[in-house]
Short mmCIF file of C-alpha atoms in Angstrom, two decimals:
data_model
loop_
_atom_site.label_atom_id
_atom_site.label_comp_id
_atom_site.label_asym_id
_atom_site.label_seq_id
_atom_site.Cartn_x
_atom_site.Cartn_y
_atom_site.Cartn_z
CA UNK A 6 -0.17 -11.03 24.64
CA UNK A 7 -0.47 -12.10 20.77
CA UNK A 8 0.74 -9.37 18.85
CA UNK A 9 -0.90 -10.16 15.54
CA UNK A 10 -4.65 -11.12 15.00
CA UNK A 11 -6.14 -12.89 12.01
CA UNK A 12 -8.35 -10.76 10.74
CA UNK A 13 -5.43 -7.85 9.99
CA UNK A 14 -4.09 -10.48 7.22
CA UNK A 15 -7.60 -11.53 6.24
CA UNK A 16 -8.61 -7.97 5.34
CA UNK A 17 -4.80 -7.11 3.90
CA UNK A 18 -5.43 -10.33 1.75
CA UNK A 19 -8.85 -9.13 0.81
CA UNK A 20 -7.68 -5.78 -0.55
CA UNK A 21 -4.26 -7.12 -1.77
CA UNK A 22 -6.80 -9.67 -4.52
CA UNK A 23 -9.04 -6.58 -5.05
CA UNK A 24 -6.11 -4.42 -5.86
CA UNK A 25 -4.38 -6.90 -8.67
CA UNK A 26 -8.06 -7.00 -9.60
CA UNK A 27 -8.48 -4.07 -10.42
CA UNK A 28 -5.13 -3.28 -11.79
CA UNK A 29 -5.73 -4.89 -14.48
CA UNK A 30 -8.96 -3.34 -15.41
CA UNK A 31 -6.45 -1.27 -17.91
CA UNK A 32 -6.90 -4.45 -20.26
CA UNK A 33 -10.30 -4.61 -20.32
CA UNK A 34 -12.94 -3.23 -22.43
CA UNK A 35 -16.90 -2.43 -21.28
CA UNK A 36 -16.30 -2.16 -17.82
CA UNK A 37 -19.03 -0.82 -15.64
CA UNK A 38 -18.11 2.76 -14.74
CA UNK A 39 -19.00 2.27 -11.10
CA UNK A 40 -15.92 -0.12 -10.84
CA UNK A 41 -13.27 2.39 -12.42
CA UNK A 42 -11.45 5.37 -10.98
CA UNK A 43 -13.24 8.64 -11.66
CA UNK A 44 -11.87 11.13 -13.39
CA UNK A 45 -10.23 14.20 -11.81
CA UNK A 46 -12.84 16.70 -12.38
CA UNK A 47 -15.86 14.19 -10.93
CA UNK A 48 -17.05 14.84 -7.74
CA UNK A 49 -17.72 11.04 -6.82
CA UNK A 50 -15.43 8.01 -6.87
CA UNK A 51 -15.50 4.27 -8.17
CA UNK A 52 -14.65 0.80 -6.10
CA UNK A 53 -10.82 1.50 -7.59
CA UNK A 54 -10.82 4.42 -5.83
CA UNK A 55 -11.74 2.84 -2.72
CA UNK A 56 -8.94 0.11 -2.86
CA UNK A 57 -5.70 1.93 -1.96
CA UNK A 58 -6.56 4.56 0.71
CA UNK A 59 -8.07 1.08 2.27
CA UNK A 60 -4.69 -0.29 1.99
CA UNK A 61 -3.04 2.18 3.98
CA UNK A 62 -5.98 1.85 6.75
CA UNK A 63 -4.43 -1.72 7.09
CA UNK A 64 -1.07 -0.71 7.31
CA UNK A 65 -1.88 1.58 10.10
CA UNK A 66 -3.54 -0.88 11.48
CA UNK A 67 -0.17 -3.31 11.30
CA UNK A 68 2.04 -0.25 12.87
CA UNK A 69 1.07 -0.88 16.83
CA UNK A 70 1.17 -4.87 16.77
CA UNK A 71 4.34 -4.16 14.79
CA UNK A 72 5.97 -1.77 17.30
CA UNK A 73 4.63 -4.32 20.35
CA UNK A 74 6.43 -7.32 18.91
CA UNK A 75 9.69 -5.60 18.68
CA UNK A 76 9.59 -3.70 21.99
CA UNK A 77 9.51 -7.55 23.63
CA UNK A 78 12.41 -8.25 21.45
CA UNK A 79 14.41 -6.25 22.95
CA UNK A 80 14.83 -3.76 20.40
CA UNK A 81 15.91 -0.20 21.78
CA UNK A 82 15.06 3.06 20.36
CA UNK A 83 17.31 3.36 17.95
CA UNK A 84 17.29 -0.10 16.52
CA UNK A 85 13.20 0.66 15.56
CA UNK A 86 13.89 4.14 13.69
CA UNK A 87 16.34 2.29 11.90
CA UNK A 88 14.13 -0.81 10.67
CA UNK A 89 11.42 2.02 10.12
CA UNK A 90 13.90 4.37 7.94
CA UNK A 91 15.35 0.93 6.25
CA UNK A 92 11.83 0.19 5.15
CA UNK A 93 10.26 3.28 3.97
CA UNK A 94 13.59 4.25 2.19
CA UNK A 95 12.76 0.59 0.63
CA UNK A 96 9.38 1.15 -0.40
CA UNK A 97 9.95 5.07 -1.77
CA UNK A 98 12.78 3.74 -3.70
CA UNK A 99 10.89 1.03 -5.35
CA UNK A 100 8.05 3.33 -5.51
CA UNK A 101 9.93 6.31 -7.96
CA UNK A 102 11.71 3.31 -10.29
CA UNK A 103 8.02 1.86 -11.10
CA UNK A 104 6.66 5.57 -11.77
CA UNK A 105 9.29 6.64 -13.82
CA UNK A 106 8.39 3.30 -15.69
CA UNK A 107 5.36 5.05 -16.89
CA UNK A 108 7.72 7.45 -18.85
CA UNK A 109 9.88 5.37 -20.17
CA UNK A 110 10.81 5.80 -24.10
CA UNK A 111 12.05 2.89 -25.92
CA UNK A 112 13.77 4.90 -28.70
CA UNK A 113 16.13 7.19 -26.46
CA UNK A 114 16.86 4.51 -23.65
CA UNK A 115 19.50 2.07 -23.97
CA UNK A 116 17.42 -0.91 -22.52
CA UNK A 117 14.03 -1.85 -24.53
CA UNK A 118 11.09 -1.07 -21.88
CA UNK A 119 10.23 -4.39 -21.27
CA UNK A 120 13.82 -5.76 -20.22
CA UNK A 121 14.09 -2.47 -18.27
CA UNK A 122 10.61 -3.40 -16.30
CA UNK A 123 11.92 -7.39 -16.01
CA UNK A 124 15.29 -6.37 -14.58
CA UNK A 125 13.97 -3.99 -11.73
CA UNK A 126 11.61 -6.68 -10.62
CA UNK A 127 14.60 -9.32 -10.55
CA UNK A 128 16.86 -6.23 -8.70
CA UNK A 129 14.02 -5.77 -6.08
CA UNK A 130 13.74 -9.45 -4.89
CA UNK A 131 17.16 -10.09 -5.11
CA UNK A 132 17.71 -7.20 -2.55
CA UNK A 133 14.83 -7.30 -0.55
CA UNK A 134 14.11 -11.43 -0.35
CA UNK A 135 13.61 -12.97 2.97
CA UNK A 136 16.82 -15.07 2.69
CA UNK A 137 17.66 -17.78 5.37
CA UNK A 138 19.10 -16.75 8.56
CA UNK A 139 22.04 -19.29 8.93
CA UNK A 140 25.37 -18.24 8.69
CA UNK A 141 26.09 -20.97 5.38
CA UNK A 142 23.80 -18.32 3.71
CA UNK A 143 25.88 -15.08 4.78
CA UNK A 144 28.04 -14.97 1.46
CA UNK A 145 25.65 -15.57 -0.25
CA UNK A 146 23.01 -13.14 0.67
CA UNK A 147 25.73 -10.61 0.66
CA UNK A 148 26.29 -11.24 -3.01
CA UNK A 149 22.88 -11.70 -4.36
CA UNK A 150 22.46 -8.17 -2.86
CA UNK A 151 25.11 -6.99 -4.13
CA UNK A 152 24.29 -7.87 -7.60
CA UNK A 153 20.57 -6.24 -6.92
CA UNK A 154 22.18 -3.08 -6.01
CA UNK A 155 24.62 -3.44 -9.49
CA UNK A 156 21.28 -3.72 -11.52
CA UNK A 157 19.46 -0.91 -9.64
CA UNK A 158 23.06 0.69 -11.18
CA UNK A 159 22.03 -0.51 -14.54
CA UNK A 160 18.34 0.86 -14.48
CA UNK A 161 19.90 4.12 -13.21
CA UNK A 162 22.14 4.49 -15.78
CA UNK A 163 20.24 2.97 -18.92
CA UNK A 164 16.62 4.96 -18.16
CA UNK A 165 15.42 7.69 -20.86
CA UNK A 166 11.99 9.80 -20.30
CA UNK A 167 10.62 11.12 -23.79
CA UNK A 168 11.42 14.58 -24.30
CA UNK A 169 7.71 15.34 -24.12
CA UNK A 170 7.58 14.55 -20.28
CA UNK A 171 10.07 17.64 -18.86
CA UNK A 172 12.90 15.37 -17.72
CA UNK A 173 14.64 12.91 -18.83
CA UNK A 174 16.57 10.93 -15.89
CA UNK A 175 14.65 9.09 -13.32
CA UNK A 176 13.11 11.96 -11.47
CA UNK A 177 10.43 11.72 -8.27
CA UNK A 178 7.76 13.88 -9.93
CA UNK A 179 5.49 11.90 -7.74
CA UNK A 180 6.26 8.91 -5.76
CA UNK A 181 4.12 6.24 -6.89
CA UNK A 182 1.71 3.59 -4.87
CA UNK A 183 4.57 2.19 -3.04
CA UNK A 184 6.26 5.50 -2.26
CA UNK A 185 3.15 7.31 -1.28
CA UNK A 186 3.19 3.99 1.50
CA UNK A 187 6.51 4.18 2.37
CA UNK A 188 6.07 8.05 3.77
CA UNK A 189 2.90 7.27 5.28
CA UNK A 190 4.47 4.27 6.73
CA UNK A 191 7.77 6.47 7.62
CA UNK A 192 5.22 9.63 9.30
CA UNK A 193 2.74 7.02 11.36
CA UNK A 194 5.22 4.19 12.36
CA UNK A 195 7.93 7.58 13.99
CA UNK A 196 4.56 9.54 15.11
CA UNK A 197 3.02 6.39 16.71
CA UNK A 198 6.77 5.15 18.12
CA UNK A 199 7.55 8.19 19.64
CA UNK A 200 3.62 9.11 21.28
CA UNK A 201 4.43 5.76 23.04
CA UNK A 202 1.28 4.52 21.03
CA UNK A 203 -0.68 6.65 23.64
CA UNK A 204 -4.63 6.90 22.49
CA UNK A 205 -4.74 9.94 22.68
CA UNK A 206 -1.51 11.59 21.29
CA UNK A 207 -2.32 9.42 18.01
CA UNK A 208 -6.24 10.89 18.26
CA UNK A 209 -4.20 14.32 18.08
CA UNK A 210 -1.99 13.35 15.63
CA UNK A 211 -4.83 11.55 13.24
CA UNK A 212 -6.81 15.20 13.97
CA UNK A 213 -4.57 17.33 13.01
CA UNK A 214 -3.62 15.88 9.27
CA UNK A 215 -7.16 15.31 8.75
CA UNK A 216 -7.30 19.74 9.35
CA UNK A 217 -4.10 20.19 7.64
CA UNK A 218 -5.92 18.20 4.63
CA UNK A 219 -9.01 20.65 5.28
CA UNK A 220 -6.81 24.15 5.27
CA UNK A 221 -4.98 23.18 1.81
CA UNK A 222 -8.09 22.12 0.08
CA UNK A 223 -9.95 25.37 1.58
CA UNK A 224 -6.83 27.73 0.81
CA UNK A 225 -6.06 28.36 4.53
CA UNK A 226 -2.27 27.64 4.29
CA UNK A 227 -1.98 28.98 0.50
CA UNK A 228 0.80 31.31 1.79
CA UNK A 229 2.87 28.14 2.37
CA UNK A 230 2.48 27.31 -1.37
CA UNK A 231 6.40 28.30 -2.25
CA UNK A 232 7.06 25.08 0.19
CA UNK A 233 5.02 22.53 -1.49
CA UNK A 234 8.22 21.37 -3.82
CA UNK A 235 10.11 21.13 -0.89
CA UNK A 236 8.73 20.12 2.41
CA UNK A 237 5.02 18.96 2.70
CA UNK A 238 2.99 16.31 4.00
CA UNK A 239 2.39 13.48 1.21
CA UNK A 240 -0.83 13.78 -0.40
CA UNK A 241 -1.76 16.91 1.75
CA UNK A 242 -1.95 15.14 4.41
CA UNK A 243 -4.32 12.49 3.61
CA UNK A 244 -2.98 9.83 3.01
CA UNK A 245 -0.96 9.50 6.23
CA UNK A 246 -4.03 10.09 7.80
CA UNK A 247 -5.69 7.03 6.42
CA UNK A 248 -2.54 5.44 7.75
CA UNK A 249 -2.95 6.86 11.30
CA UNK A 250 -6.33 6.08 11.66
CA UNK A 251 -5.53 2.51 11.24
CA UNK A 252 -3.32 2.76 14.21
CA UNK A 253 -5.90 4.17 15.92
CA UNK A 254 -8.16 1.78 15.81
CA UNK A 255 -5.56 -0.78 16.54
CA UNK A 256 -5.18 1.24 19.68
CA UNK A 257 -8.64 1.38 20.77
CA UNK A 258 -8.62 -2.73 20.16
CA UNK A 259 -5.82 -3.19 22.45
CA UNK A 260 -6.93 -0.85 25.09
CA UNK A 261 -10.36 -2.77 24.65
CA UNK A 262 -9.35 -6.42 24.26
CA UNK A 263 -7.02 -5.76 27.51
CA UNK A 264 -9.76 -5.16 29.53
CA UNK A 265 -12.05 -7.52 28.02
CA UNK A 266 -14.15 -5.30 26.78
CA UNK A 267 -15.11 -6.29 23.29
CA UNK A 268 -18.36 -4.94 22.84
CA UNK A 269 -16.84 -1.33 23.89
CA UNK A 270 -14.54 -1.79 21.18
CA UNK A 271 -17.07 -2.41 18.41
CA UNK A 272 -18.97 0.31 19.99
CA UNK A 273 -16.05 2.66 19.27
CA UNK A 274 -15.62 1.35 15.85
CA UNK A 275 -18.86 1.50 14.59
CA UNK A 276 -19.14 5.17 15.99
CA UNK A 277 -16.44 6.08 14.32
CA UNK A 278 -16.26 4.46 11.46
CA UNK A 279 -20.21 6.64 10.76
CA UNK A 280 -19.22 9.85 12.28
CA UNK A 281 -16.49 9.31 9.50
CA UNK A 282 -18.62 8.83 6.47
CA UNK A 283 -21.00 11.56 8.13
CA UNK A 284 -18.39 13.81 7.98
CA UNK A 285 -16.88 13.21 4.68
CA UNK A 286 -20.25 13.58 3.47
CA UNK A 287 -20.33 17.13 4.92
CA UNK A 288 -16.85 18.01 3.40
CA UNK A 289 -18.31 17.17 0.23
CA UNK A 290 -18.82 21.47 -1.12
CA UNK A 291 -14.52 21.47 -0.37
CA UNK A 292 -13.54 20.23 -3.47
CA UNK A 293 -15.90 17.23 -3.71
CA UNK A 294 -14.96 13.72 -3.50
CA UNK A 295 -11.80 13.05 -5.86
CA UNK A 296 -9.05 10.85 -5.17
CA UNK A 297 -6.71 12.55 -7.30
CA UNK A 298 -6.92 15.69 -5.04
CA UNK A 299 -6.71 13.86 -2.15
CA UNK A 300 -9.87 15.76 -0.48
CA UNK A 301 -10.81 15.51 2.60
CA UNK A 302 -14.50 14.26 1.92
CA UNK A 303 -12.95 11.42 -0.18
CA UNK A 304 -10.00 10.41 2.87
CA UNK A 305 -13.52 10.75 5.48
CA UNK A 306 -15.23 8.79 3.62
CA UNK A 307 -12.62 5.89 2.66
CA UNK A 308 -11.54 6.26 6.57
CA UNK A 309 -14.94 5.59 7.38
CA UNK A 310 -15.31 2.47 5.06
CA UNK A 311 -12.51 0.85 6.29
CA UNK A 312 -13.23 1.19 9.76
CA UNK A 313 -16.21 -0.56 9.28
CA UNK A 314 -15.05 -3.48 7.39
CA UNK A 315 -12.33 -3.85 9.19
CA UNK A 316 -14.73 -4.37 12.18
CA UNK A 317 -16.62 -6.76 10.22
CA UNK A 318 -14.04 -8.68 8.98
CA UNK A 319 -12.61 -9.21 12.91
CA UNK A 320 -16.00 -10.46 14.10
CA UNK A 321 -16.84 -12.87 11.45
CA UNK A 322 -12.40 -14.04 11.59
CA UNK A 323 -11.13 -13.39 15.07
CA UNK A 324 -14.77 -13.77 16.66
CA UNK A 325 -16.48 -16.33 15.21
CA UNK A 326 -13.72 -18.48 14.20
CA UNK A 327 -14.58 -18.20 10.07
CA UNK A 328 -11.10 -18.61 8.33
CA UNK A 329 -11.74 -20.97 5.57
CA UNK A 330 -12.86 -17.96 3.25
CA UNK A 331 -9.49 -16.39 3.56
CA UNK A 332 -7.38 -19.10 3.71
CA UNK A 333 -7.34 -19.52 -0.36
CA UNK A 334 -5.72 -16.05 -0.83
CA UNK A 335 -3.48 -16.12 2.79
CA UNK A 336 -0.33 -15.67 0.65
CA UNK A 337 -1.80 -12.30 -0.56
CA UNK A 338 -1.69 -11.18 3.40
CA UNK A 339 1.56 -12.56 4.76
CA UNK A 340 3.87 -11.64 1.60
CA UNK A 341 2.29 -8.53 0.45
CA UNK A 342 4.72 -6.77 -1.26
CA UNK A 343 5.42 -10.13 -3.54
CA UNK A 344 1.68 -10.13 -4.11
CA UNK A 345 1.79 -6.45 -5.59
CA UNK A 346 4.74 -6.56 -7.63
CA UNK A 347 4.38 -10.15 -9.31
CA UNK A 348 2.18 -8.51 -12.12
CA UNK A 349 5.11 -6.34 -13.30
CA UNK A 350 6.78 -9.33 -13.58
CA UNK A 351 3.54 -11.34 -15.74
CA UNK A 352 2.84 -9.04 -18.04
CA UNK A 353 6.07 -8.57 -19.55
CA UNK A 354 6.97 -12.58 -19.74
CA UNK A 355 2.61 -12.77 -21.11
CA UNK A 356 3.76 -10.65 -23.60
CA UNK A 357 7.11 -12.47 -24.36
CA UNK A 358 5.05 -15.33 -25.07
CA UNK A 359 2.95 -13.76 -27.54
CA UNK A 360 -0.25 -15.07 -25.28
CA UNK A 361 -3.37 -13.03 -25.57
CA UNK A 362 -6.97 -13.17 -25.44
CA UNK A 363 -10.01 -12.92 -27.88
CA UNK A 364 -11.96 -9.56 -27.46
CA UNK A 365 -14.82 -11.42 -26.28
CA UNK A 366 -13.34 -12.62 -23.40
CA UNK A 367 -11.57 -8.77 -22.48
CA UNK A 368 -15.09 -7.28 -22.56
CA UNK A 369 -17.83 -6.67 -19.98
CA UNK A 370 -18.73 -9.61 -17.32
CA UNK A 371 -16.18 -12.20 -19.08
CA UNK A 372 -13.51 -9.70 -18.81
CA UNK A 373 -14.37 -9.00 -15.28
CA UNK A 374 -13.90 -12.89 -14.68
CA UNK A 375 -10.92 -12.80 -16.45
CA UNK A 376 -9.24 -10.25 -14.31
CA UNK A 377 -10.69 -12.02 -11.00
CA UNK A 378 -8.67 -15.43 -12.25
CA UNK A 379 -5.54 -13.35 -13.48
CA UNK A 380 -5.63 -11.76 -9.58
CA UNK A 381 -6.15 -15.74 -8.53
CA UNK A 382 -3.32 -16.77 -10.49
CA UNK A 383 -0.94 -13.92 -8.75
CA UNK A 384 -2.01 -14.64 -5.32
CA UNK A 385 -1.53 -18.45 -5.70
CA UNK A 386 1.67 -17.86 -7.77
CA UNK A 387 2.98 -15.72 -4.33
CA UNK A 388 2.37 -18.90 -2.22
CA UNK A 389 4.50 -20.97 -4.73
CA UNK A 390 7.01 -18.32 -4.68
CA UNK A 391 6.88 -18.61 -0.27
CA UNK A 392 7.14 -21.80 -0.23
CA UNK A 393 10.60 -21.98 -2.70
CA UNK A 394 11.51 -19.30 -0.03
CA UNK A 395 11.12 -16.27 -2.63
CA UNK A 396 9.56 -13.70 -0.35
CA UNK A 397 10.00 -10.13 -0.17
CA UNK A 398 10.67 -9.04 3.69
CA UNK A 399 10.15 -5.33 3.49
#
């Protein structure tokens, strides 16, 4: 049985161009509201803050087709926790070095910010690069690692928050986009692994984060506070619910699609996918919708729109055979993680170069087309980057 369908990497490359998009809104001026992230203390949210609890949907929805392929390898047990552990510990790590970037302070540090941010991108990809598989390549993979590892060493050593912040060493105050994936990814790929990817232990499992994200928002477990700093479920248990809801639908497709059964399966989606949105919508008096408080009307709702175009996106890919829309941002789906961190890596060498813009074309529709061509130019540069054999394999 194929363990991977199209329409995972069409919607994965969909939301990986959306994502650089709007990432780079921050250089815009005269953008309409309805695009940006809300503020904290707005009940509502923007597309933005659509775009990453989306993203872990989809890599939920890898989790199952990724377990499958390695269980006909011939992978035991152990040899899956360890790939799992090796690649959250990955992602969290990458995830606190480009939050504490956020705090960084020229003046104290011993690196300027900008060489700081260029060396951690050259440290990840050195480590982390899909390198060759043949043994002429063994030394050599060894030391390019090595020397990754020396200048994660370096950013370690060199870093300086301004006193203003509370710290001043690299410090996980929060974990950052690729952190918050890696312990989604770590909770739903060991919850999914070890519930034998059973339909119903994951319904259980997707249930009861999507309560424990109820009780904290309506006080319920508020005698648990004193363990928040120490033991908790990331984002209050939202976002690895977004997560495991993408591996249950990937379930419910498998079950489906193995009995030919198709039109069950969209059935199932659809249902959910409403009852979802319904739901959220119902939440909405706990706490409102806000994506900065992770509340359980905005995960609902964001569950709900996922499942949906997810659905959409496999009938009109996997169903009726239309790829060619996709195909043009493909890199953006198969090398992810390259995708994401290539604009830490632009803006820096942009601003080396002393290029910039007129105002006129950073404001309103032009600088909306501006950012959709920058997000173009970092999906296209990620299929250059592939095809030299740079590639990220996390």
């Amino acid at each position: 049985m194929e363990n991977r369908i199209r329409s995972i990497d069409a919607f994965r490359a969909l939301t990986m161009l959306l994502m650089v998009w709007v990432n780079d809104f921050w250089s815009l001026s005269n953008v309409p509201s309805w695009l940006l992230h809300v503020s904290a203390d707005t009940d509502g949210m923007g597309f933005s803050d659509i775009i990453f609890p989306v993203f872990l949907f989809i890599v939920g929805l890898s989790i199952p087709f990724a377990l499958q392929a390695r269980a006909q390898r011939g992978e035991n047990l152990l040899q899956v926790c360890k790939h799992i552990a090796a690649r959250s510990a990955a992602l969290i790590l990458m995830g606190v070095l480009m939050v504490n970037l956020e705090n960084y302070d020229t003046e104290a540090a011993l690196l300027p910010k900008m060489a700081w941010q260029l060396t951690m991108v050259a440290a990840f990809f050195l480590i982390w690069n899909s390198y060759p598989k043949s043994d002429s390549w063994k030394t050599k993979v060894r030391a390019l690692r090595a020397f990754g590892w020396a200048l994660i060493v370096v950013l370690l050593y060199t870093f300086r928050s301004a006193p203003a912040n509370g710290y001043n060493w690299i410090e996980p105050h929060w974990w950052g986009i690729l952190g918050l994936i890696g312990w989604s990814y770590l909770i739903c790929s060991l919850y999914t692994l070890f519930a034998s990817q059973n339909i119903a232990s994951v319904l259980v499992g997707w249930l009861a984060l999507s309560l424990f994200n109820i009780a904290w928002l309506a006080g319920w477990l508020d005698a648990l506070a004193p363990l928040k700093d120490y033991v908790w479920i990331v984002g209050d248990g939202s976002l690895p619910a977004l997560t495991l809801c993408g591996c249950l639908l990937s379930l419910i497709y498998l079950h489906y699609r193995g009995r030919a059964s198709l039109a069950r399966f969209y059935a199932c989606a659809v249902s959910i996918g409403c009852a979802c949105i319904l739901v959220g919508f119902l939440l909405r008096p706990l706490g409102g919708i806000s994506k900065i408080h992770a509340t359980p009307s905005w995960t609902q709702i964001c569950a709900g729109i996922a499942i949906l175009s997810f659905t959409a996106i496999y009938w009109i890919v996997d169903q009726q055979r239309l790829k060619a829309w996709y195909t043009i941002i493909a890199p953006a789906g198969s090398a992810t993680l390259t995708c994401y961190l290539l604009p830490y890596l632009a803006y820096p060498l942009l601003e080396l170069a002393g290029l910039s813009l007129p105002e006129v074309a950073t404001s309103g529709l032009l600088g909306l087309m501006k950012s959709l061509a920058f997000a173009f130019a970092i999906v296209w540069a990620t299929g250059g980057l592939n095809r030299c054999g740079v590639k990220l394999g996390v």
